Coordinates of C-alpha atoms in Angstrom, one line a residue:
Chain A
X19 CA 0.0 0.0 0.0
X20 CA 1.4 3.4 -0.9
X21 CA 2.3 5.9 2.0
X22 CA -0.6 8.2 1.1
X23 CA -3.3 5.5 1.3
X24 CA -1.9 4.3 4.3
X25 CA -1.9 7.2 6.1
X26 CA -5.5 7.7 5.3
X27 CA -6.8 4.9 7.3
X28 CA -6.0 3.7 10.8
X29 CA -6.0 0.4 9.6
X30 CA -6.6 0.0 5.9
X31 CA -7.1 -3.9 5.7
X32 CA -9.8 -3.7 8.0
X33 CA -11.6 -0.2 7.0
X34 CA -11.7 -1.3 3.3
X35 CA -12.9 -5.1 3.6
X36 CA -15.2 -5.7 1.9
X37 CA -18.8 -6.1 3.6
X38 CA -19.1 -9.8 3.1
X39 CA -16.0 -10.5 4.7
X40 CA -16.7 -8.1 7.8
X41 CA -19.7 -9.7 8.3
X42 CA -18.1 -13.3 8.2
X43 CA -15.1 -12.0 10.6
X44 CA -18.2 -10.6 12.9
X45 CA -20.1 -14.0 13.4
X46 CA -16.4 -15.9 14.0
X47 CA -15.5 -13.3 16.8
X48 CA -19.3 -13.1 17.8
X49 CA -19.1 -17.3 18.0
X50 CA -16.0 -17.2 19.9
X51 CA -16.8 -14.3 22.7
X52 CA -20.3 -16.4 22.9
X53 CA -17.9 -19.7 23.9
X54 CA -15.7 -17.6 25.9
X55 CA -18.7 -16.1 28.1
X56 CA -20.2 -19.3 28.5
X57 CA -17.4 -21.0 29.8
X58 CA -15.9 -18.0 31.6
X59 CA -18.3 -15.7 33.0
X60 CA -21.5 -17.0 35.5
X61 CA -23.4 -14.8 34.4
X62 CA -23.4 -15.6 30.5
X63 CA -23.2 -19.1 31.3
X64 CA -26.9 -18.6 33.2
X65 CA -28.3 -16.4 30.6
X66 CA -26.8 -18.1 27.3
X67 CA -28.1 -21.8 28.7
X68 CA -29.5 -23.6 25.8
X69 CA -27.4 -21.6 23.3
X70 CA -24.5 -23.0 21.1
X71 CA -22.3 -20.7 19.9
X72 CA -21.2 -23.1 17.0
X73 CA -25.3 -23.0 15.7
X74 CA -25.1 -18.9 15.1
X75 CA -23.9 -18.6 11.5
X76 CA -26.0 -15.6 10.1
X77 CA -27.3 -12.2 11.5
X78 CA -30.7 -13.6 11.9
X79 CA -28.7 -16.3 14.0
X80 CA -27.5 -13.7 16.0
X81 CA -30.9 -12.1 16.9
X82 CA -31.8 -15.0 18.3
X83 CA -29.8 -14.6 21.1
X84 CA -30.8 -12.8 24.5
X85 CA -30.1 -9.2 24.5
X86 CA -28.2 -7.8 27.6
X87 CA -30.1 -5.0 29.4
X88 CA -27.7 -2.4 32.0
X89 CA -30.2 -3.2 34.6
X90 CA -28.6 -6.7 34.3
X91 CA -25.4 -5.9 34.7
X92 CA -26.2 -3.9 37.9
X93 CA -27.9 -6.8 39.3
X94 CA -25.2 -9.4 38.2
X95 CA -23.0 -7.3 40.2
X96 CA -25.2 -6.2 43.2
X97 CA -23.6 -8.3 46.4
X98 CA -22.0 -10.7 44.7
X99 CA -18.0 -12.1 44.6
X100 CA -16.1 -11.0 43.6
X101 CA -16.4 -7.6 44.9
X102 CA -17.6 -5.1 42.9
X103 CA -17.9 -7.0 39.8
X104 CA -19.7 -10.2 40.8
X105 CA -20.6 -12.7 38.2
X106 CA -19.8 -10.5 35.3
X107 CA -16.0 -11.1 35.7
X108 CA -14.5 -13.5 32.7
X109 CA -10.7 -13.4 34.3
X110 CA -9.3 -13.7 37.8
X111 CA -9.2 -10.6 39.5
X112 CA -5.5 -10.3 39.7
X113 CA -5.4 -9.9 35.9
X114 CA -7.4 -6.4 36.4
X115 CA -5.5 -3.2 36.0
X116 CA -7.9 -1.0 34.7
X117 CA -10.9 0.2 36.8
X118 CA -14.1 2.9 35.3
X119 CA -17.7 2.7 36.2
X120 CA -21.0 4.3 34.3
X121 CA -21.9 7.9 35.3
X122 CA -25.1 6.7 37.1
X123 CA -27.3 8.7 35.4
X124 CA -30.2 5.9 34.8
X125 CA -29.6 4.1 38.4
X126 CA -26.4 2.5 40.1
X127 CA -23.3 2.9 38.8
X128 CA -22.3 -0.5 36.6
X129 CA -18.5 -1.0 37.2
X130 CA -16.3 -2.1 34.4
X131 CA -12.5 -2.8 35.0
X132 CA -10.3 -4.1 32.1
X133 CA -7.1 -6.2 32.3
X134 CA -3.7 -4.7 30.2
X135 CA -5.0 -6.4 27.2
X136 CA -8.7 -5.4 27.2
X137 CA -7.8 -2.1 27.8
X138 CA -5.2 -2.1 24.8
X139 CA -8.2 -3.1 23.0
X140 CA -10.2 -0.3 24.2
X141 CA -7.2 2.2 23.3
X142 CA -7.2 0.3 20.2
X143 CA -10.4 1.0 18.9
X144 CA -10.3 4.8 20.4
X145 CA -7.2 4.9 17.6
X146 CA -9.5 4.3 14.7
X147 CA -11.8 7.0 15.9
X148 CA -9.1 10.1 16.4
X149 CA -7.3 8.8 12.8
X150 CA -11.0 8.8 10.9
X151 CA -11.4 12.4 12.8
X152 CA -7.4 14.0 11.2
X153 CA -5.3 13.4 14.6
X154 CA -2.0 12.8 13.6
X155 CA 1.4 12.9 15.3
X156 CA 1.9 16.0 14.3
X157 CA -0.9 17.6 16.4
X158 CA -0.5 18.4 20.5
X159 CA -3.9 17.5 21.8
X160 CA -5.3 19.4 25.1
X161 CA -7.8 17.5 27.1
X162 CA -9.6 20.2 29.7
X163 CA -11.0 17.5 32.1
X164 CA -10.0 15.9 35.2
X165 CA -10.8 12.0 33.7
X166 CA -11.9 10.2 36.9
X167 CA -13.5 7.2 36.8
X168 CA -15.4 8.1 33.4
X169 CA -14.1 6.0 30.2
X170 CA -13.8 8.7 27.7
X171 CA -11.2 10.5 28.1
X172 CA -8.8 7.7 29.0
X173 CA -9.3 6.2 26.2
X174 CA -8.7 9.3 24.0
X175 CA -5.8 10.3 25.9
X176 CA -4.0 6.6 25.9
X177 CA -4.8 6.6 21.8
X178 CA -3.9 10.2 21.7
X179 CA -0.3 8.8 22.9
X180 CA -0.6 5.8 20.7
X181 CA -1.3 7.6 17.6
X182 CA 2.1 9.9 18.0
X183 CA 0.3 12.8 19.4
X184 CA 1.3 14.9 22.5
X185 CA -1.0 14.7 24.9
X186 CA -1.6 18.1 27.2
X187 CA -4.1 17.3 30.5
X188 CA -5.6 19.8 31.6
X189 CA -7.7 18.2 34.3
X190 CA -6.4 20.6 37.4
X191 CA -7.4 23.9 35.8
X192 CA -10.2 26.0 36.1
X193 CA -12.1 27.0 32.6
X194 CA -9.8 30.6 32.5
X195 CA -6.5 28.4 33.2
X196 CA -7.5 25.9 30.7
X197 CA -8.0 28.7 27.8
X198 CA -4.8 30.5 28.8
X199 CA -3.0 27.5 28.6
X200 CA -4.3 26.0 25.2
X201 CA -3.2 29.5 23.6
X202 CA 0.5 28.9 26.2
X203 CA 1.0 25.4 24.3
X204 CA -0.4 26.6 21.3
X205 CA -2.5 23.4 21.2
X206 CA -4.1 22.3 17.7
X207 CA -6.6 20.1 18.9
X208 CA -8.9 19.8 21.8
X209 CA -11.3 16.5 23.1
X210 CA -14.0 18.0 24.8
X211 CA -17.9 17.5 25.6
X212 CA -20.3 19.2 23.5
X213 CA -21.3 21.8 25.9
X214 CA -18.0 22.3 27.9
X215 CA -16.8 23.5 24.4
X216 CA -19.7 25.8 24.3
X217 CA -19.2 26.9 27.5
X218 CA -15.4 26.9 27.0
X219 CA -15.9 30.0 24.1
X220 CA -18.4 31.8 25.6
X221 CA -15.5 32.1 28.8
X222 CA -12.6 32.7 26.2
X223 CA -14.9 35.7 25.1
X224 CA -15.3 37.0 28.3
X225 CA -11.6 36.6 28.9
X226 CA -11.3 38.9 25.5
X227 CA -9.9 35.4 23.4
X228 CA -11.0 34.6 20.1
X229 CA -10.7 31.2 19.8
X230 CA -11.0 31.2 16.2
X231 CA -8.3 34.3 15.7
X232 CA -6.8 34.2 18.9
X233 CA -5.9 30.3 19.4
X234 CA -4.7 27.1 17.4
X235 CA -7.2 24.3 17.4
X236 CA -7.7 23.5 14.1
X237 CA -9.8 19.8 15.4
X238 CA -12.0 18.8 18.2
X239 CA -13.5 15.4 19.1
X240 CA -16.8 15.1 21.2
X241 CA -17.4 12.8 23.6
X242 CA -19.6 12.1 27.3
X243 CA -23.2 13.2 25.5
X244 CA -24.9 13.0 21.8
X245 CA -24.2 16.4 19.8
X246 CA -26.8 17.2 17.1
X247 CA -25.5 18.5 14.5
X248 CA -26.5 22.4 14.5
X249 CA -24.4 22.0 17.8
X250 CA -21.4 20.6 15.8
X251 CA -21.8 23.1 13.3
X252 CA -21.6 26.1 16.4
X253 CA -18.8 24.9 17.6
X254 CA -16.8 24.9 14.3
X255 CA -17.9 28.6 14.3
X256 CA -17.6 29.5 17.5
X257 CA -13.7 27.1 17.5
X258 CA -12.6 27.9 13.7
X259 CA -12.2 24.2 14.3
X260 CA -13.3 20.8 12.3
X261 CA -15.5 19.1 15.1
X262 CA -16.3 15.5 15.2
X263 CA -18.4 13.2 17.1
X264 CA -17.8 9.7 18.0
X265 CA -20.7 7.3 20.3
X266 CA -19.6 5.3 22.8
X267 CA -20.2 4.4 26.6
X268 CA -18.8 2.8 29.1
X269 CA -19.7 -0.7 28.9
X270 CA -18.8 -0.7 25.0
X271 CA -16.3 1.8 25.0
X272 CA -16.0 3.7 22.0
X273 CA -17.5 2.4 19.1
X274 CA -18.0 4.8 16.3
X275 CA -16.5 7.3 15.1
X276 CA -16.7 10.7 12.3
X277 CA -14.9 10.1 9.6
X278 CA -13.7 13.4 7.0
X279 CA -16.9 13.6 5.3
X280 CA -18.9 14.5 8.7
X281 CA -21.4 12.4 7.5
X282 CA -23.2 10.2 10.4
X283 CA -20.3 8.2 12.5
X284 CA -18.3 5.1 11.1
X285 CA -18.8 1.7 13.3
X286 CA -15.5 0.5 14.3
X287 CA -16.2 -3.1 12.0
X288 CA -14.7 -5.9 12.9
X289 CA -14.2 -5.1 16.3
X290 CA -17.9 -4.5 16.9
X291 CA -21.0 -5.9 16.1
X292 CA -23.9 -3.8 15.3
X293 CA -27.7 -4.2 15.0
X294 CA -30.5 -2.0 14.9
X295 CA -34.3 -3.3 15.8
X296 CA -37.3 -1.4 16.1
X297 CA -38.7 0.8 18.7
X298 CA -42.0 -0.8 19.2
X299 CA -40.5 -4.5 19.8
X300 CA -37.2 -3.8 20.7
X301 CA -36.1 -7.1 19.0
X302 CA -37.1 -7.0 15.4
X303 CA -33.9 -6.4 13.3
X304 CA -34.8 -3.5 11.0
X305 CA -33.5 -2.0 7.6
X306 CA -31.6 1.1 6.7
X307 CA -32.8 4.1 6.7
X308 CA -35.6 3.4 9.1
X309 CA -35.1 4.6 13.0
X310 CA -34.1 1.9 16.1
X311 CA -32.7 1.5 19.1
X312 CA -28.9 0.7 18.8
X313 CA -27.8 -3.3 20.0
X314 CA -23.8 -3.4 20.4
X315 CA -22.0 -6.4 20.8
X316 CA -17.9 -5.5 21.6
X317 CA -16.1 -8.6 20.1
X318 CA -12.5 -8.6 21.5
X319 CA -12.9 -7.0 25.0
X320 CA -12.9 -10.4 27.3
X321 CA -12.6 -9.0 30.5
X322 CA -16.5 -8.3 31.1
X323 CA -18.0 -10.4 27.8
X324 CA -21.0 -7.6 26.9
X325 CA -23.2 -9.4 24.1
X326 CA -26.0 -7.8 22.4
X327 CA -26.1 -4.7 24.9
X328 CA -29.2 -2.7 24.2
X329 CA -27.7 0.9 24.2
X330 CA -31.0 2.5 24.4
X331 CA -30.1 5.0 21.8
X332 CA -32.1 6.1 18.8
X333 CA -30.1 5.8 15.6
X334 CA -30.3 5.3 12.1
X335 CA -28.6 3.4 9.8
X336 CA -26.9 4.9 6.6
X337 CA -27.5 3.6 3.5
X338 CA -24.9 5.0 0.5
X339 CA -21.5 4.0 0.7
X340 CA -19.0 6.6 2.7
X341 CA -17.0 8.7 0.0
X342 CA -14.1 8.2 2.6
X343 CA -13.7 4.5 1.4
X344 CA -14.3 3.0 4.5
X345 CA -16.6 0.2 4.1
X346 CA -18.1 -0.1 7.4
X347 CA -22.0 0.8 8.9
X348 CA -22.2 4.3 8.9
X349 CA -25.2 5.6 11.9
X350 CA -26.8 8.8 12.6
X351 CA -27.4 9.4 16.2
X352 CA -31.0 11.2 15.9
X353 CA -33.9 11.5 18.4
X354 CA -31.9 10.8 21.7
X355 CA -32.5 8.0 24.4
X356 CA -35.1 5.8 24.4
X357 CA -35.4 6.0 28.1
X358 CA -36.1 10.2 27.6
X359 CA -38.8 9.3 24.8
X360 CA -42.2 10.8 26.6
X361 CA -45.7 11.0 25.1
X362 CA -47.0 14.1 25.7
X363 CA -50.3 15.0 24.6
X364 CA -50.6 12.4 22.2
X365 CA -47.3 13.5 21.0
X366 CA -43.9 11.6 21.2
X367 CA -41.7 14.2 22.7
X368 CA -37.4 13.9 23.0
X369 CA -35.8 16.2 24.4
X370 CA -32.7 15.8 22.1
X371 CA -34.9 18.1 19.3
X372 CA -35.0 21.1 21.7
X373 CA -30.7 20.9 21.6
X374 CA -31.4 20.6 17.7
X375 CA -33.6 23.6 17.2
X376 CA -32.1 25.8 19.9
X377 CA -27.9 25.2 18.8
X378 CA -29.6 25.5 15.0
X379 CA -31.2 28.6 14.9
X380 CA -30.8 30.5 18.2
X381 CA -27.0 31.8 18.4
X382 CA -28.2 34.2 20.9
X383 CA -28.8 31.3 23.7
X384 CA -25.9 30.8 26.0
X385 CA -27.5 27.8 27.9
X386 CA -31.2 26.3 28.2
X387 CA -33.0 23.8 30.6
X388 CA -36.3 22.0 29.9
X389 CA -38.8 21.1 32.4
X390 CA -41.5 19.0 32.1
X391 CA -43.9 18.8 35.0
X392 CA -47.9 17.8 35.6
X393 CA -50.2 20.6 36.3
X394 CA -53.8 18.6 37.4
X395 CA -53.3 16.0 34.5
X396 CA -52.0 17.9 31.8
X397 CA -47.7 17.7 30.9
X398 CA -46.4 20.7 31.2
X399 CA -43.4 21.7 29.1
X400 CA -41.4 24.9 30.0
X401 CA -38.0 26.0 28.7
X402 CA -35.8 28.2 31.1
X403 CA -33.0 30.0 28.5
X404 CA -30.2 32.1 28.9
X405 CA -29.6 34.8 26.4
X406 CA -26.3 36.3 25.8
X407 CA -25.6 39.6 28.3
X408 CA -25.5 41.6 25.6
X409 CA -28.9 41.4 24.1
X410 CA -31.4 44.3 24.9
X411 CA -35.2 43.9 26.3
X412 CA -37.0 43.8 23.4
X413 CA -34.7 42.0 21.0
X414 CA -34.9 39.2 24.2
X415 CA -39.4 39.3 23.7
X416 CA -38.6 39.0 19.7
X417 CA -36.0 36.2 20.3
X418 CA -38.9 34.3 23.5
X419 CA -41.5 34.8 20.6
X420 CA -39.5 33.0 17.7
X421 CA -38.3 29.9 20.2
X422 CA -41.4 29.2 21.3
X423 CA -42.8 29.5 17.6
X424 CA -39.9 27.0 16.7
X425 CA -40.3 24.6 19.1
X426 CA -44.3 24.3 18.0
X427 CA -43.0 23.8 14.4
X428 CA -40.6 21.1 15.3
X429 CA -42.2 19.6 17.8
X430 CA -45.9 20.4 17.4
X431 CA -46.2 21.3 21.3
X432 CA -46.7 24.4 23.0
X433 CA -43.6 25.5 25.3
X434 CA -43.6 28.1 28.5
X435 CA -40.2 30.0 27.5
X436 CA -39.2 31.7 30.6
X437 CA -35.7 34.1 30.1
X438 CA -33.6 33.5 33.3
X439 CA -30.5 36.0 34.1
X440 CA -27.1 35.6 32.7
X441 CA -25.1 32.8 34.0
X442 CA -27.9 31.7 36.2
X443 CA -28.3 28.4 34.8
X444 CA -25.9 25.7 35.2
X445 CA -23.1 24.9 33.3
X446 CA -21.7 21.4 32.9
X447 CA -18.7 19.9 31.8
X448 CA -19.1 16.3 31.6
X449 CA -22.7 14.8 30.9
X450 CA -25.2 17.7 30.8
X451 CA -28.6 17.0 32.1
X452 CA -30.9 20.1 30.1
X453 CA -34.0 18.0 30.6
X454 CA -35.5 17.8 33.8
X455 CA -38.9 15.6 34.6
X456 CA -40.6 16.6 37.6
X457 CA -43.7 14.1 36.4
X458 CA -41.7 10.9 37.6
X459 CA -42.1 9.4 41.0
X460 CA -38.5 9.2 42.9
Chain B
X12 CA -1.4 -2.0 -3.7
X13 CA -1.6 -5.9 -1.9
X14 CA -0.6 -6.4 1.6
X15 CA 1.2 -9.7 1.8
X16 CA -0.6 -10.7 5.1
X17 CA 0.1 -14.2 5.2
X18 CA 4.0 -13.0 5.6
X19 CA 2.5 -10.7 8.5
X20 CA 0.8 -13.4 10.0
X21 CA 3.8 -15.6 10.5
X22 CA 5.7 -12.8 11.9
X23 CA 3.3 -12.0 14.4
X24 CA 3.2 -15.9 15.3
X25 CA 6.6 -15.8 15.4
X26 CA 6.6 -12.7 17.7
X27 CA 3.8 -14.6 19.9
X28 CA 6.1 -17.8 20.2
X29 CA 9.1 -15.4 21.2
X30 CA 7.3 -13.4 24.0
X31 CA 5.8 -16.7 25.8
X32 CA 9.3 -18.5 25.7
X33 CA 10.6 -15.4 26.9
X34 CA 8.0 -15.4 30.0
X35 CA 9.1 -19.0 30.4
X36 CA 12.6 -18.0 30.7
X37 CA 12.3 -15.4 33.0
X38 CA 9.7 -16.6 35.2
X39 CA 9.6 -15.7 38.8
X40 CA 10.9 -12.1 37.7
X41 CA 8.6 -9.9 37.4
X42 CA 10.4 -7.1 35.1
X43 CA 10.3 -10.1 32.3
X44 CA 6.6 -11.7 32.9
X45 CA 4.8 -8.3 32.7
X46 CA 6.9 -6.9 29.7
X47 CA 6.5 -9.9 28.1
X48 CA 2.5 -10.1 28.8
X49 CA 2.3 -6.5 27.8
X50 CA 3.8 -7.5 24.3
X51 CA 1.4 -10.7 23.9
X52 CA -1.5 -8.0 24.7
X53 CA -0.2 -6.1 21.5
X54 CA 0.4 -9.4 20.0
X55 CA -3.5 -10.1 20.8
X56 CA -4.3 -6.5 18.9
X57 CA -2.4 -7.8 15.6
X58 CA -4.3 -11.2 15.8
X59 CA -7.1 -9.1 15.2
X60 CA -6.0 -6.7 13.1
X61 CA -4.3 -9.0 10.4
X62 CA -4.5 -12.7 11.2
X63 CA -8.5 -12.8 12.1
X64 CA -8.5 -12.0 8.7
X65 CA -7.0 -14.0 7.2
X66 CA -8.5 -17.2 8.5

């Protein structure tokens, strides 16, 4: 392979294979993780009884088996040896070396440690997903987060360092400190969340910094929280920067990435295996171009098998090949969680469009919240927005007027805007929580 | 332009072979066992980058 072509690709045998032979390499490593939880981890061994790894030759084999649900995994570990980890655990416990857990955001944090080789696997796949997004060893990469126990990050940093970058952390610096010192290093490209990057420019402003004239980044990578694309497209203003998303979570770890084209995010083929099924049944496999709920199945990580993991996300699946040459699934990440679908007056109601039409045609919101509560027994949606300090009172009526006129159009409900004070909402830097439901019982 | 991965293959078998005598060798010292098992990790990565592949 010539140097150009190379460079173009992570991995070039395995982005370019052809679809057949993914598919083929997918059912042998889905076969063999299927063995290996069986025989290894008591958990599998409960749930796959009955099943014979050797029998699951197709994708329609594949649907046959049991799906894994997070609320599963919490009780697999709840109380049980060994500690913390409980039946999920495929290895011995002195083999661990890696430890992260789930933010807890849906219930009890689901802890997931990795032994040297898992993890490589993890920084593996990471590597695929900062090449596909123009990270090269050229670049000195800034990360403004303290990692902790989240995934994310580690995983960008370690393939960051992998890749041949330089790697700048920025975890113990406040928001000022961090700007000052991505202009100090003259950094060129920055992993961040969504909103922290929003948040990031609005403080660079304040601080009399242009990102776009004033500092280096020329790429940024998302990752902790979905970003709709009219918030990708803000932050390339805002940053003068090409912005890229990947998906990924804990229990999978990252496992698609944006590729040059910006086009919907690249599944990291053959290291995953992905399926789509339908909303209503939540097991029927369904086509492309129609919306499901993402099922993820990583094929190489051992440590903690995780087969068929329902991610709970709405996605759809892209149908035309990638100009980019890669030849694996490409997804769209559209309509949010399934757990934050609600029904509201007959409606179905995500909170992930209000993000889409504020960040698409409201420059002059800083932050936003939504509420939903019950008043007697009708739903109640209110949005609580921030406009920027320099907007005067009536332009601020005009600009209440238009949201609320927007979010009708889009979602064909009836909002109560209410405009808070500057900086009065809060700001977050890891997963943002911008919907709030005051309707569910605690 | 071809890869020649079968060639690839047999050199990453032939690195796998090396690391494990070299664990064997050294065992009882740590400095060898865990350099030697963090090159079979990579090892494990190139399985599945080339040789899965192949197969």
């Amino acid at each position: 392979m010539n140097t150009a072509e190379g460079k173009k690709y992570w991995n070039p045998i395995i982005e370019t294979l052809p679809r057949e032979k993914l598919q083929e390499v997918e059912l042998k490593r889905f076969r063999e993780l299927l063995r290996w939880a069986k025989d290894q981890s008591p958990f599998y061994k409960r749930k796959l009884h009955g099943i014979e790894p050797e029998d699951i030759r197709t994708m329609e084999d594949v649907a046959k088996v049991p799906m894994t649900e997070k609320d599963e995994l919490r009780t697999a570990q709840e109380g049980k040896e060994p500690y913390l980890y409980g039946d999920l655990l495929a290895v011995s416990p002195e083999r661990l070396s890696t430890f992260h857990q789930t933010s807890g955001t849906t219930g009890k944090p689901v802890y997931f440690p990795d032994t040297y080789e898992s993890w490589q696997w993890c920084v593996e796949v990471w590597c695929y997903i900062l090449h596909a997004a123009g990270f090269r060893p050229q670049d000195r990469v800034f990360i403004p987060f303290a990692y902790n126990v989240y995934i994310a990050f580690w995983q960008g940093h370690y393939a960051a360092e992998k890749l041949g970058c330089e790697v700048v952390p920025g975890g113990a610096l406040d928001t000022q400190g961090r700007i000052q010192k991505i202009g100090e290093v003259k950094a060129t490209a920055l992993m961040n969340t969504p909103t922290y990057g929003l948040h990031m420019a609005e403080v660079a402003k304040e601080m009399g910094i242009d990102p776009t004239r004033d500092l280096n980044i020329k790429r940024m990578i998302s990752a902790g929280e979905p970003m709709p694309e009219p918030t990708r497209l803000r932050l390339e203003e805002l940053w003068g920067a090409d912005v890229y998303d990947h998906i990924g979570g804990t229990e999978p770890g990252g496992w698609a990435g944006m590729c040059s084209e910006k086009r919907g995010m690249h599944v990291i083929e053959p290291h995953y295996l992905f399926e789509m099924v339908d909303l209503e049944t939540m097991s029927k496999p369904i086509p492309p171009g129609t919306k499901g709920v993402a099922v993820i199945t990583p094929l190489c990580r051992r440590c903690i098998p995780l087969i068929r993991f329902n991610l709970k996300d709405m996605m759809m699946v892209m149908d035309e090949p990638c100009p980019c040459g890669r030849t694996s699934i490409r997804v769209d990440q559209i309509g949010g969680r399934v757990d934050d679908l609600r029904k509201i007056r007959g409606v179905f109601f995500t909170p992930a469009v209000v993000e889409e039409v504020i960040r698409g045609k409201f420059p002059e919101v800083v932050e936003f919240e939504t509420h939903l509560t019950q008043e007697e027994v009708m739903p109640v949606l209110s949005l609580k927005v921030e406009l920027d300090s320099s907007i005067g009172e009536s332009q601020s009526r005009e600009i209440k007027n238009r949201i609320r006129e927007g979010l009708k159009i889009r979602t064909n409900l009836t909002f109560e805007i209410e405009l808070v004070k500057p900086g009065s909402l809060p700001r977050y830097m890891l997963k943002s929580t911008r919907f709030k439901d005051f309707t569910k019982k605690s | 332009m071809e890869y020649d991965l079968n060639a690839m293959d047999m050199e990453i078998g032939a690195i796998e072979e090396r690391a494990k005598r070299l664990k064997e060798l050294g065992t009882g010292i740590e400095a060898i066992e865990r350099n030697a098992d963090a090159i079979l990790a990579f090892v494990y990565l190139l399985k599945k980058s080339v040789s899965d592949i192949i197969e």
